[in-house]
Structures are given as C-alpha cells and as structure tokens.
Coordinates of C-alpha atoms and ligand atoms in Angstrom, one line a residue:
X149 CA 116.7 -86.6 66.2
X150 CA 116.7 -86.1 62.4
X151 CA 115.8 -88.4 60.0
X152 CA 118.0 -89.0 56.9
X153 CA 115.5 -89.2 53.7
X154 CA 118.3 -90.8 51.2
X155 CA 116.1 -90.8 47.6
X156 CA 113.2 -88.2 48.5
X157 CA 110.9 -86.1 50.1
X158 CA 107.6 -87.8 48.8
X159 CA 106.6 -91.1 46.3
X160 CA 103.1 -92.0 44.6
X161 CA 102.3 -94.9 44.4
X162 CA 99.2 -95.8 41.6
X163 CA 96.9 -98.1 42.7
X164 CA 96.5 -99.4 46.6
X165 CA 96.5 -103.5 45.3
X166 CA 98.7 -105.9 46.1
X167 CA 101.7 -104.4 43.9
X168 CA 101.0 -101.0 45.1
X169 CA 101.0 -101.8 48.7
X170 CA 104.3 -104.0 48.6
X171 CA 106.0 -101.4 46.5
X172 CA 104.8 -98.6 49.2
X173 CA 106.0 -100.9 51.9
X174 CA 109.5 -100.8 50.3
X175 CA 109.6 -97.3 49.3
X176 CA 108.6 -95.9 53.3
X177 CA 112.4 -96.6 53.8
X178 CA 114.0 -94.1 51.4
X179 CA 111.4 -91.6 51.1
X180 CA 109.6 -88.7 53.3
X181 CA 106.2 -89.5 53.1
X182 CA 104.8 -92.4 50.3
X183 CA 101.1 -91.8 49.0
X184 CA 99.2 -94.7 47.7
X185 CA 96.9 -93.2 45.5
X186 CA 93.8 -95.7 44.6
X187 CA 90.7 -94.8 42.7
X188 CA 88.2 -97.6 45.0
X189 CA 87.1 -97.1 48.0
X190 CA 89.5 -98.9 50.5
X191 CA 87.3 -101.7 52.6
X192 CA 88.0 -101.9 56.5
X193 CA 88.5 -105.6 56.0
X194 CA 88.4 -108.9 53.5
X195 CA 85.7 -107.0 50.7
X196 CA 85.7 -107.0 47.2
X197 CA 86.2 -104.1 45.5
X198 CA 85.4 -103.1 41.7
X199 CA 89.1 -102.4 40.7
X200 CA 89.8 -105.5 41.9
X201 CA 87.4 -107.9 39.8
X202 CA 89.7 -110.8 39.5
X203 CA 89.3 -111.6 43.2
X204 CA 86.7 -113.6 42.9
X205 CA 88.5 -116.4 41.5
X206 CA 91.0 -118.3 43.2
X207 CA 94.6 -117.0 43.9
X208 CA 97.4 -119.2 44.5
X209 CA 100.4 -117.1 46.5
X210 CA 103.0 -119.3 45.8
X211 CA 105.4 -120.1 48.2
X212 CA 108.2 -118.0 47.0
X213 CA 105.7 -114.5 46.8
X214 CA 104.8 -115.2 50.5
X215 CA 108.4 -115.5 51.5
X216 CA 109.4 -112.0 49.6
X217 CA 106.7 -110.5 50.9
X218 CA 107.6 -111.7 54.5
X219 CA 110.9 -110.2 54.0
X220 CA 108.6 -106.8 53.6
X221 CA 106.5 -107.2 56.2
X222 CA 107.5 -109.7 58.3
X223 CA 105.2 -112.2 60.5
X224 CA 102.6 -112.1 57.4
X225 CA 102.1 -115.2 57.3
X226 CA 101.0 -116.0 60.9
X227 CA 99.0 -113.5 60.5
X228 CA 97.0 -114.8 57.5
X229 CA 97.2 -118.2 59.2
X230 CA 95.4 -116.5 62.2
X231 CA 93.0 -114.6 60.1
X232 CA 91.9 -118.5 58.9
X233 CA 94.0 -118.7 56.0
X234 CA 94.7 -122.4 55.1
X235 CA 97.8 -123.9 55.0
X236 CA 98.4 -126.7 52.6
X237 CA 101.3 -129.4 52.0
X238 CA 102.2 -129.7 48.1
X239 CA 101.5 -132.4 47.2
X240 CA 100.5 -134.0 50.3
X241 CA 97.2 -132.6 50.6
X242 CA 96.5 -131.9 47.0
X243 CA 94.8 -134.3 44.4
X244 CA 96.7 -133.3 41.3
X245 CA 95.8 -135.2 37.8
X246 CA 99.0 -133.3 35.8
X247 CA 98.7 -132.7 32.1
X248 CA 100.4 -136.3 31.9
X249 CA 97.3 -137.9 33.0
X250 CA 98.4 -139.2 36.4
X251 CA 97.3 -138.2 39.9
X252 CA 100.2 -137.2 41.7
X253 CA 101.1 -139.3 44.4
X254 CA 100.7 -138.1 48.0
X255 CA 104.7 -137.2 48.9
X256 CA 105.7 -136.0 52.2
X257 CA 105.4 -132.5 51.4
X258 CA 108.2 -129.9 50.3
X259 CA 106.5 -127.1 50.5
X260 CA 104.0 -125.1 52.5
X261 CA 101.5 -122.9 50.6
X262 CA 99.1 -120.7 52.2
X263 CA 95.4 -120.3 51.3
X264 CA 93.4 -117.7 51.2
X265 CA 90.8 -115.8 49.2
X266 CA 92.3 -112.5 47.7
X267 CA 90.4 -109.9 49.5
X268 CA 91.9 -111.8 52.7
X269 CA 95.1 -111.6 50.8
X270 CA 94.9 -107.9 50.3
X271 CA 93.4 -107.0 53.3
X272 CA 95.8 -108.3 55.7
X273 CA 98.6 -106.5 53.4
X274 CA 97.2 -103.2 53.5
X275 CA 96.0 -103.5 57.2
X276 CA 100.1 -103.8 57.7
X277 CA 100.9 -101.4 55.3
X278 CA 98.3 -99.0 56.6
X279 CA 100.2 -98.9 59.9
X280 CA 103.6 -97.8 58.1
X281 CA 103.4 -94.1 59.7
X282 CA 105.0 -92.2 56.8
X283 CA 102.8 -94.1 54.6
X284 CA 99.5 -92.4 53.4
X285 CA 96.5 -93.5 51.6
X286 CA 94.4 -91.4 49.1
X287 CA 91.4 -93.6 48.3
X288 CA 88.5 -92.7 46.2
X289 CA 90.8 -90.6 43.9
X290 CA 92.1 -91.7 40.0
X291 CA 95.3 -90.6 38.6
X292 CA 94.5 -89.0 35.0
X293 CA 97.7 -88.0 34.2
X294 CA 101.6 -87.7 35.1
X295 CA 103.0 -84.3 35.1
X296 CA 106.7 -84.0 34.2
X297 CA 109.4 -81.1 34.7
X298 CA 111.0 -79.0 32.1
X299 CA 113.6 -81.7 32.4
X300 CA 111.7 -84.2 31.4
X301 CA 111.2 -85.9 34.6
X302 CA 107.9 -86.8 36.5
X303 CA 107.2 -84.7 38.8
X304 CA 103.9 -85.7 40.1
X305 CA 100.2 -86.9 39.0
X306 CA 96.7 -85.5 38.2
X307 CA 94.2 -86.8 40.4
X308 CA 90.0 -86.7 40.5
X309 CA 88.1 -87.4 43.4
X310 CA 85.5 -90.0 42.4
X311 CA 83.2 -88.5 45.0
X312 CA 83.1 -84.7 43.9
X313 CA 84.7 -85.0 40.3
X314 CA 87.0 -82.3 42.2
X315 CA 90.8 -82.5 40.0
X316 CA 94.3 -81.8 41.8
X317 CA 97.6 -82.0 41.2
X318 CA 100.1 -83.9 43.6
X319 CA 103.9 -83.7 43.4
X320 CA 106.2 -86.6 43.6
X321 CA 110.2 -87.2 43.4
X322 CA 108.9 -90.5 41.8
X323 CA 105.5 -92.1 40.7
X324 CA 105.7 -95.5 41.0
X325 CA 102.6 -97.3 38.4
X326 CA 101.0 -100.1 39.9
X327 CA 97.6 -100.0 38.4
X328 CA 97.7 -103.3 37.0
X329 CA 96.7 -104.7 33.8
X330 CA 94.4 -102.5 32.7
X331 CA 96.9 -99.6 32.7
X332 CA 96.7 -96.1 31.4
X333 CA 100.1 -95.3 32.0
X334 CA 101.0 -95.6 28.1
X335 CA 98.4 -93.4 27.2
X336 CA 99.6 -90.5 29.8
X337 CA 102.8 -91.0 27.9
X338 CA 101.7 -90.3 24.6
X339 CA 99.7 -87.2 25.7
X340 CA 102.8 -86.0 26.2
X341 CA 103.8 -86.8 23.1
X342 CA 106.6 -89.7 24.4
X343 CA 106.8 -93.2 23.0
X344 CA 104.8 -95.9 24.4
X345 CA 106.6 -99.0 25.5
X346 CA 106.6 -102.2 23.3
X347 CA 104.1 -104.7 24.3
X348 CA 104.2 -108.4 23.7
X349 CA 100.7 -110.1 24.0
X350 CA 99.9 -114.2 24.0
X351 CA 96.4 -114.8 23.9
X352 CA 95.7 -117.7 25.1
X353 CA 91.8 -117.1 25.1
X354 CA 91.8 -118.4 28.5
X355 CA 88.5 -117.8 30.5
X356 CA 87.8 -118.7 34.4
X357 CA 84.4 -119.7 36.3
X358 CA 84.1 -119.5 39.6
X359 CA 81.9 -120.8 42.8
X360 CA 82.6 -120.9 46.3
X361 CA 80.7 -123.4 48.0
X362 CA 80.6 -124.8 52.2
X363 CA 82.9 -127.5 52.7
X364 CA 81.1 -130.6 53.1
X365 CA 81.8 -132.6 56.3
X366 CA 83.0 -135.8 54.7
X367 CA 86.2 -137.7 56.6
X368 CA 86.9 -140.4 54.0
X369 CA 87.8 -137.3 51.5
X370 CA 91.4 -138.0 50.6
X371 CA 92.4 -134.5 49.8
X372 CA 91.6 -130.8 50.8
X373 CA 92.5 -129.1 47.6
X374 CA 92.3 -130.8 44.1
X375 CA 93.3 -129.4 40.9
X376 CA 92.6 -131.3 37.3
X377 CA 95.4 -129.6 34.9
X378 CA 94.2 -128.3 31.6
X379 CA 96.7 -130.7 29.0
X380 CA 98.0 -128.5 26.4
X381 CA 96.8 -129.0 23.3
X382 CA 94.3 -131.7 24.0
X383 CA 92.4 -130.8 26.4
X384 CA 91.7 -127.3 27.1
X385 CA 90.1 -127.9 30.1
X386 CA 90.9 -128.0 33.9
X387 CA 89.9 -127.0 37.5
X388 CA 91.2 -126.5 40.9
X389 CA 89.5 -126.4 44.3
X390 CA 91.2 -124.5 47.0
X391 CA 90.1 -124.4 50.6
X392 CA 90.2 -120.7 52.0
X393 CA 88.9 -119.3 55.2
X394 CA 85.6 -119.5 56.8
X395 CA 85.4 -123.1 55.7
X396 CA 85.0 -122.0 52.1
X397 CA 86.2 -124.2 48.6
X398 CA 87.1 -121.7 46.1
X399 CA 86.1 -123.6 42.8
X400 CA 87.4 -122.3 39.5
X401 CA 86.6 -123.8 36.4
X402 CA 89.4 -122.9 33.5
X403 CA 88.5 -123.0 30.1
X404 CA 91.4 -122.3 27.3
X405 CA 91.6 -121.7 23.9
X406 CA 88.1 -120.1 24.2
X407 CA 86.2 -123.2 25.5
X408 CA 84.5 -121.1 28.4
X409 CA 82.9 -122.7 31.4
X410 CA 79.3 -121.2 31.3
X411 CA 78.0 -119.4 34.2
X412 CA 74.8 -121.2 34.7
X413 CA 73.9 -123.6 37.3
X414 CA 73.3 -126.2 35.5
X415 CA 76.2 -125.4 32.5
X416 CA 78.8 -125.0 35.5
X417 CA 78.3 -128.2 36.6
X418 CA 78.2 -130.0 33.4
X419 CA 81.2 -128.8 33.0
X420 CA 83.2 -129.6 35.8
X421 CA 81.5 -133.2 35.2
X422 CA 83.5 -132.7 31.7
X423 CA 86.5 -132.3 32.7
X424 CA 89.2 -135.1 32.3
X425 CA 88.5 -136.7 35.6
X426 CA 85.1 -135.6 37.8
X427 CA 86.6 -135.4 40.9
X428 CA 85.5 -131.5 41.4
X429 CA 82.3 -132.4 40.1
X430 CA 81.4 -135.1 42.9
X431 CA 83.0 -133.1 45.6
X432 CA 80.5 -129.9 44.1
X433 CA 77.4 -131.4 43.0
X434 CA 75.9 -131.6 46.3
X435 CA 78.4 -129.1 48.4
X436 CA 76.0 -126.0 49.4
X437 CA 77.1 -122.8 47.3
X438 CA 78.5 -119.6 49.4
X439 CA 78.2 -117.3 45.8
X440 CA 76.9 -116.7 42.6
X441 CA 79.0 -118.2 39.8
X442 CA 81.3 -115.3 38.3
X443 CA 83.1 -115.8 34.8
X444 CA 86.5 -113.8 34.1
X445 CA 88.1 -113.5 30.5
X446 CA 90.6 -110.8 30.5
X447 CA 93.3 -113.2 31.0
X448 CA 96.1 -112.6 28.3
X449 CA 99.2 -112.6 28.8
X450 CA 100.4 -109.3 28.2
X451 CA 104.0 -107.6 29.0
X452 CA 104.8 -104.0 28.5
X453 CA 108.8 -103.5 27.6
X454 CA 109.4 -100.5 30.3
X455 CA 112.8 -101.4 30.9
X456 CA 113.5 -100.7 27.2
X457 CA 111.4 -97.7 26.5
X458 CA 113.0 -93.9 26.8
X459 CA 110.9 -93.4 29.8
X460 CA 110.7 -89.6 31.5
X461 CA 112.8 -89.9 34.6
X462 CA 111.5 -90.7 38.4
X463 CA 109.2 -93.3 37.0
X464 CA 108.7 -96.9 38.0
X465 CA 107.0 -99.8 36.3
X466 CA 105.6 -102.7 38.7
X467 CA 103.1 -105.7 39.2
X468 CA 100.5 -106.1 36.5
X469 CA 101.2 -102.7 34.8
X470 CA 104.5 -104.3 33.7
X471 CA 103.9 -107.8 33.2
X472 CA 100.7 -109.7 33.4
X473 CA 99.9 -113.6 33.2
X474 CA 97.5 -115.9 32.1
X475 CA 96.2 -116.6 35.6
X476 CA 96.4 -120.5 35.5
X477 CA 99.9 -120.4 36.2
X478 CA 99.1 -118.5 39.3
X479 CA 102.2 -115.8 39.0
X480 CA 101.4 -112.4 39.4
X481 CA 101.4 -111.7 43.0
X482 CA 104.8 -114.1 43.8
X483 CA 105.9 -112.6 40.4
X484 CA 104.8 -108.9 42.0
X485 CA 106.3 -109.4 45.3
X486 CA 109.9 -110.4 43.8
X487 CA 109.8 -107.1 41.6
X488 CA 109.5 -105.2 44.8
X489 CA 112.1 -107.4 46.6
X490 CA 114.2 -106.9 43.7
X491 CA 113.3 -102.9 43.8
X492 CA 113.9 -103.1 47.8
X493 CA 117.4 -104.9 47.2
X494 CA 117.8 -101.7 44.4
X495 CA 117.5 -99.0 46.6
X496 CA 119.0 -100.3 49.5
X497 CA 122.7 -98.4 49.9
X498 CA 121.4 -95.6 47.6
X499 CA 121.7 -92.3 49.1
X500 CA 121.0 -88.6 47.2
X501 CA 118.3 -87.8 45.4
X502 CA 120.5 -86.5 42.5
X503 CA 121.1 -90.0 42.0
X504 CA 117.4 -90.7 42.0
X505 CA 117.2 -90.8 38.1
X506 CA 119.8 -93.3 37.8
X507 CA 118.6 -95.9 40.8
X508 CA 115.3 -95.4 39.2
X509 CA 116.6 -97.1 35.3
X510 CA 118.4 -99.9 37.2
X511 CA 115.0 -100.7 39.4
X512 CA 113.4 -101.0 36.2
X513 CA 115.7 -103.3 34.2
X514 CA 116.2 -105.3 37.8
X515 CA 112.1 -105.8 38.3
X516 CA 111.5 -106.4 34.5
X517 CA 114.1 -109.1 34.8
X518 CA 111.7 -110.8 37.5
X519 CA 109.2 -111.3 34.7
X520 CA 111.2 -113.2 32.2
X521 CA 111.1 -116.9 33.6
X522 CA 107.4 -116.8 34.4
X523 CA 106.7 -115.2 31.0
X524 CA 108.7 -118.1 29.1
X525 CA 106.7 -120.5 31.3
X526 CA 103.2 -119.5 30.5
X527 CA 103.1 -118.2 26.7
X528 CA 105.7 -121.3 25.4
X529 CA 102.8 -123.6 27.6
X530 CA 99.6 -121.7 26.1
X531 CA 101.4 -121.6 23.0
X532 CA 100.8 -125.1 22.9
X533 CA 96.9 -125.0 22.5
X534 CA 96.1 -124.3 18.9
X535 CA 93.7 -121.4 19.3
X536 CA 96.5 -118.8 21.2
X537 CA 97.2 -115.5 19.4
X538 CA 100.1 -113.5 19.9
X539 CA 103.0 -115.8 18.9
X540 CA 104.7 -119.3 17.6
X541 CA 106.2 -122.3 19.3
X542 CA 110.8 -121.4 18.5
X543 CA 112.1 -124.6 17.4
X544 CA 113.9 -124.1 20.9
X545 CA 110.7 -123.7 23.0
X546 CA 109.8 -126.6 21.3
X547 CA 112.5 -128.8 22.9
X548 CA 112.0 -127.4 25.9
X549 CA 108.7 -128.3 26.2
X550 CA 109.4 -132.1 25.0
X551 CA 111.3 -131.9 27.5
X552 CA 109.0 -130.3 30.4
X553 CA 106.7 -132.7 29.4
X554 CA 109.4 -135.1 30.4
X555 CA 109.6 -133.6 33.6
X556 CA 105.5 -133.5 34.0
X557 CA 105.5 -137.0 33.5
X558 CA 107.7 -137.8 36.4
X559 CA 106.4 -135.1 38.8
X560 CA 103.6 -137.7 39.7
X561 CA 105.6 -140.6 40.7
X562 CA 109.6 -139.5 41.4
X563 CA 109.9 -138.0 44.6
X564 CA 113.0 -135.9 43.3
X565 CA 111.6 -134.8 40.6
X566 CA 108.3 -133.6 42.2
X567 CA 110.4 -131.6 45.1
X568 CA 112.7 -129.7 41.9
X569 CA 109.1 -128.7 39.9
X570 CA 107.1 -128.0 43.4
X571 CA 110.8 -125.5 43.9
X572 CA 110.5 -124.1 40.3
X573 CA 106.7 -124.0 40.6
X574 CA 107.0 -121.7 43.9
X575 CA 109.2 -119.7 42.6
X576 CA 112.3 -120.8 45.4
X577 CA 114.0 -121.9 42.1
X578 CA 114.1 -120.5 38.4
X579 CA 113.0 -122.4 36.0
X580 CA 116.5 -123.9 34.8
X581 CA 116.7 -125.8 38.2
X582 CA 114.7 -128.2 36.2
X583 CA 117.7 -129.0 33.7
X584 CA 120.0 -130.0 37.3
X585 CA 121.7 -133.6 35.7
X586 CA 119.7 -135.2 39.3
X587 CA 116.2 -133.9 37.5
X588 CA 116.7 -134.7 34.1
X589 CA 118.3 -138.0 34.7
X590 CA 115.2 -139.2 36.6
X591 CA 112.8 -137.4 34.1
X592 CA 114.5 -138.8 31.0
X593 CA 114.5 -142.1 32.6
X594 CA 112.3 -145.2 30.8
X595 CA 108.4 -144.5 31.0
X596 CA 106.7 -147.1 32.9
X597 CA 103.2 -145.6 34.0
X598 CA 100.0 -146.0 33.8
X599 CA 97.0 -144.0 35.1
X600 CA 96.8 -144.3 38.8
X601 CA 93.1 -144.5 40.4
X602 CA 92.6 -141.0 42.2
X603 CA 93.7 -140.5 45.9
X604 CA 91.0 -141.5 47.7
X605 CA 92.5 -142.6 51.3
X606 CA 92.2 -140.0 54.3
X607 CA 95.3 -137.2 53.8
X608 CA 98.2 -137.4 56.4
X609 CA 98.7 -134.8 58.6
X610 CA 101.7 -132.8 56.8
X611 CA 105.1 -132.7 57.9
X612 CA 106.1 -129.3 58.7
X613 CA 108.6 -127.4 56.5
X614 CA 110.5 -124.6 56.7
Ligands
FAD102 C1 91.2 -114.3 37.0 C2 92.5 -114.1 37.7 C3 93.1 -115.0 38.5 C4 94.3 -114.8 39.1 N1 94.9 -115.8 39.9 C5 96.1 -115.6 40.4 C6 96.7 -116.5 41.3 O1 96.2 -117.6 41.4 N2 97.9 -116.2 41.8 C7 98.5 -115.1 41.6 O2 99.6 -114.8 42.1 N3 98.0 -114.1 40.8 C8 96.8 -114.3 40.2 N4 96.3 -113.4 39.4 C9 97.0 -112.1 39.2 C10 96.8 -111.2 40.4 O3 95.5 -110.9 40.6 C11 97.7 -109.9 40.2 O4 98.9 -110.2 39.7 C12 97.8 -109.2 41.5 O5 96.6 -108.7 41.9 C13 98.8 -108.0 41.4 O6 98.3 -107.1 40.6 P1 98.6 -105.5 40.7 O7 98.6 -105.0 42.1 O8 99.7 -105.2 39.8 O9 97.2 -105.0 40.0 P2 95.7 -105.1 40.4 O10 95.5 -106.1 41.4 O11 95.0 -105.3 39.1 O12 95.4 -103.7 41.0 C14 95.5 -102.5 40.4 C15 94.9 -101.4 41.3 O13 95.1 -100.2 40.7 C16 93.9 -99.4 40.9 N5 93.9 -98.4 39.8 C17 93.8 -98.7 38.5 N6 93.8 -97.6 37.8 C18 94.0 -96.6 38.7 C19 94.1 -95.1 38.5 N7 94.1 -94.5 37.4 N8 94.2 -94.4 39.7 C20 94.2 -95.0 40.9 N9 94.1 -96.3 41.1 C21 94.0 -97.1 40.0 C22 92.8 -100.5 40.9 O14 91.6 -100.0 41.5 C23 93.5 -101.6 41.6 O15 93.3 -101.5 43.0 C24 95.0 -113.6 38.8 C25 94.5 -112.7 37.9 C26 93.3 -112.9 37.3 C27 92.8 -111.9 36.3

C-alpha cells in the first residue's frame, strides 16, 4: 500500500527538547521522514543535559499544556503518573500565600496538575516520540546554518558533529526552529543578508535558586506543595515547593527585580526564612538535601516577532525560539504545546507540497498568536516591580491590573472566583474569562479579609477531576 506524504518528503526539526519533540510528533503526519536534529547527547532516561540547564529548577506543566500534548501523544499522562510523577489538586493540596497576602483556602479542587521534574518531563516525551517510526533523531550534531534555494526558500541546514567536528549539509522541505531561547536562528538570517525579526524584551531581572531535598515523613503537614508568591512591587520575593518523583521537593527560591537568592547553604536558607511567610523555610531547614543548590538568571522575557518578519519560505518558528517567559509564571511548555496543537490543527486538511509555503505563513501567525495572552500576563505583572527593563505600565495595563489585583484578592476565599483564575491559570481559559460578569461581580465585591493563619490541618484526599 502507498503512503500519501501531503506537505513533504523530509522536515528538521532544531533542537530535540520539549518544543522540538512535540513539533516532530505533529509533523510525522504530513511528512516522509522528520529529523530532530539536537546538538546534546540524548540520555536513555530522566538525565540532565547541558542544553537543557533550566531543568534543574522546578517546572510547572500546567494543566492545559498536558492536555494539548495528550492530544499528541495520547495516554502521556498515565504514563508520567506511572513513571512517579505526582499528581496534585489546585488548590486542595497547595499552600498558596497570593500576592494579596492570604493563604488560599483548601477548595475541592478544579484542577489536576501533574508533577514532575523536567528531565522526567522530557524523557517520557521523547521516549514516545522516539518510537514514531518515520521519526529520526540526530543527536550530538549543531545546526550552524540554514541553506536556502535560489527561490529564496530553506531548503535544509548545516550541521557539525560535536564528536568529530565533521560538517554536513541536510536537506529539508521545511526546518522547523525549536532551539529555544538562546537562538541563533536570527543570526543565520542575517548571514544571508535577510532581516532579523523584531524582538520585544521585559527584563524583569528575575533570578531562581534551587534545592531538592527528601521529603520528610511528617503526617500533620497540611499541604504537599506550597508556593509563597512574589507581590509585585513590594516584595520581590517568593518560593514554591513542588513534590516530584522518587519522593523528591523541588525547592526554588525566586528573586525579582535583581534581589537573587544566594547559592550558599547558609544564604539559601536565610532566604527562604525571608520570605513573606517561612513556611518553605521550616519544611527545608531540617529536610535532608538530594542536590547542590543551582542559581538560574537568564530569565527575561523575550519574544521574537516571526510572524511579522519577511521570513525565507519552509520555515517555522516554535517554543522558546519564538516566545520566551519569565519562568515564574510557569508558561513555556503549556505555551509550547498549544503552538504545536495550533500548528497540528494548521496542517491538518492541507495536502500538496506546492502549497507548502503558504500553510507554512499561516502556522506562523497561528502559533505566534498562542503567545500573546501569556505574554500580556507576565511583562504587565513584572512590569509592576520597579527595577524591570524593557517597557512601561499603558494607562490600560494599568487598569487591568487594579483590577487582577481585584481578582487575586478573591482567589483565596471565593470558591468561583478561584475555579475562573485556576482555568485562566492552566491555560483551559484565556485570560479574558477573568472579565465573565460571574468573576468580576464576586471580585469587585466589598473587601472583608484579613490574613488567614497558614493551612496547617492534614490535606484531603482530592476529588477526582476530569
Ligand atoms: C529557570 C526556568 C524555569 C522554568 N520553569 C518553567 C515552568 O515551571 N513551567 C514551564 O512550562 N516552563 C518553564 N520554563 C520554560 C521551559 O523550560 C521551556 O519553555 C521549555 O523547555 C520549552 O522550551 P524549548 O523546547 O523551546 O527550548 P529548550 O528547552 O531551551 O530546548 C532547546 C533545545 O535546542 C537544542 N539546541 C540549541 N541550539 C541548537 C543547535 N544549534 N543545534 C541543535 N540543537 C540545538 C538545545 O540543546 C535544547 O535541547 C522554565 C524556564 C527556565 C529558564
């Protein structure tokens, strides 16, 4: 039997991480053969890697990214879940002080997060991935350049072999970019002489500290993950615990507007005991650490304008390449795996690869659309904090945040208004689900509160949802 290729004979994808793998996923349906070209070495299992640094620190996948990336690869999550991936009730099992200074009542929870580290993360995407037969990996090797046709279209990438220093060319109908942040796709353009895309950075000089430590056997604990909110501009700084497998907290420590946690013992823990409340310092000060403590500062928020640039044809823009956040927010993956549902839902019903070209522009504007929410989020919040480069607080994202601040100060207490932000928070709802007359009617309401004492009785079992 024959099989139809609609869009291509063979895509690259750059960069084998969690962009590049659900990207490939997506593309193993309209094309030949996929190659997932990725300069680390590719762990059989949960490791870190070096072009991965940020895994280290935790890595909230949002309810919303887990269920796009189900619709990729089905049964994902059971399979995390088996692997000893958490799962957590929001905000049943989390102790939350919100930026409004109020712990967040215990609710019967709404949704259903799943925790893992993000090597566990990773691995369990690219062991599925992996299996995809017309799906290929090149590991070791770095793209160092795009090659394009007389048409002006890409036609393929340079590659190196980290190993041997040994350079070849591979040809492509499209490259897809998914080599995150740190980028080099808008120097490849210019040394071919074509305009770079616009960039928009907000620095919110945001840096993160991070343990993991054993979870301590303790059954009067009222909460398995805690998270003390940084409070724009106040106080710039926060914390959240999360439990991941092997019976592991993932402790991070965030420090905004350049007021770092240190990386020392002793200045790590003076620091959690700093923070507005010291619940993460008395569940840490006597847990046993699992791990050095490892600091992170490349955290800007930093969005490349790909859908508006005159691009050379056949090439795609996703992940952390396009758009990435300040981390607090905890966006990139969910915001990651909607681009490449979004790209999926794209492609889907186009056939030809002389329409290639085309498909290619709308997939761009479509995935750069998935950025625009979760950008407005984090840079109008970071804009808050005095110290943040990159931009000014609009008279309208002014209001708005009056107004989410509104909405913060309810989330704690109103059951309704907690289940709308937990929605908008896991991306299951934009952000203007917050505006429904039934939220802002209870957020607007009369302020009545006062600083709870922190959740200290035994956690429910959660109800199931979903
Ligand atoms: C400190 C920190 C904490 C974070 N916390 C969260 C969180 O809680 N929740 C969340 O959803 N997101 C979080 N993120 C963001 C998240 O890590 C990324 O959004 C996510 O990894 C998707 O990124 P990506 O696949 O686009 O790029 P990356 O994960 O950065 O991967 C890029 C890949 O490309 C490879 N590569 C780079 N250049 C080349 C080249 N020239 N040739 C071949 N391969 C190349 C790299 O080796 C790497 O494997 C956090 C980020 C940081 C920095």
């Amino acid at each position: 039997m024959s099989r139809t290729i609609p869009l291509g004979e063979h895509a690259i994808v750059i960069g084998g991480s969690m962009a590049g793998l659900l990207a490939a996923r997506a593309l193993s349906e309209h094309f030949g053969t996929v190659t997932v070209v990725e300069r680390d070495r590719l762990p059989n299992g949960p490791e870190q890697r070096k072009g991965v640094p940020q895994a280290r620190h935790v890595h909230a996948f949002w309810a919303g990214g887990l269920q796009a990336a189900q619709q990729l690869l089905p049964g994902l999550r059971a399979e995390l879940l088996a692997e000893g991936a958490v799962r957590l009730g929001m905000s049943t099992d989390m102790a939350w002080l919100t930026p409004a200074d109020r712990w967040c009542r215990h609710f019967e929870a709404t949704q259903d997060i799943v925790s893992a580290s993000r090597t566990l993360l990773e691995w369990v995407v690219r062991r599925r991935v992996r299996a995809i037969a017309n799906v290929h990996f090149l590991p070791e090797q770095e793209v160092t350049a795009l090659r394009l046709d007389q048409h002006r279209n890409v036609c393929g990438v340079t590659v190196r072999d980290r190993r041997c220093g040994e350079v070849l060319d591979l040809s492509g109908d499209l490259v897809v970019d998914a080599s995150g942040r740190g980028s080099a796709l808008p120097r490849w353009l210019a040394a071919h002489g074509l305009a770079t895309p616009k960039e928009s950075v907000v620095d919110g000089h945001l840096g993160y500290a991070t343990r993991l430590f054993e979870v301590p056997d303790d059954p009067s604990r009222g909460w398995r993950a805690a998270y003390v909110q940084p409070s724009a501009p106040a106080h710039s700084r926060g914390g959240i615990l999360f439990p991941v497998e092997g019976n592991h907290w993932v402790v991070t420590l965030i420090g905004a507007n350049g007021d770092h946690a240190p990386t020392d013992e002793e200045g790590y823990l003076a620091f959690a005991r700093s923070l507005r409340d010291p619940l993460l310092h008395d569940a840490i000060v006597s847990a046993q650490p699992a791990s050095p403590i490892c600091g992170f500062r490349h955290t800007e928020n930093r969005r490349r304008h790909y859908e508006e640039a005159d691009l050379p044809g056949r090439l795609l823009v996703v992940g952390d390449s396009l758009c990435a956040f300040n981390p607090v927010y905890g966006q990139g993956m969910t915001v990651a795996a909607k681009e490449v549902e979004r790209l999926a839902a794209t492609l889907a019903g186009c056939a030809g690869p002389d329409r290639l070209v085309d498909v290619v522009r709308r997939a761009q504007r479509e995935v750069a659309r998935c950025t625009d929410g979760p950008w407005t989020l984090a840079t109008s919040n970071d804009l808050r904090f005095p110290g943040t480069d990159g931009g000014r607080l609009t008279v309208a994202t002014r209001v708005i945040n009056r107004y989410l601040d509104r909405v913060i100060g309810a989330v704690s207490d109103d059951a309704t208004v907690n289940a709308a932000f937990l929605r908008v928070l896991n991306m299951i709802d934009p952000p203007q689900a917050l505006f429904h007359p039934r939220v802002a009617m209870r957020a607007l309401a009369p302020v009545r509160r006062s600083r709870d004492a922190r959740p200290a009785t035994p956690v429910p079992a959660p109800e199931r949802v979903g």
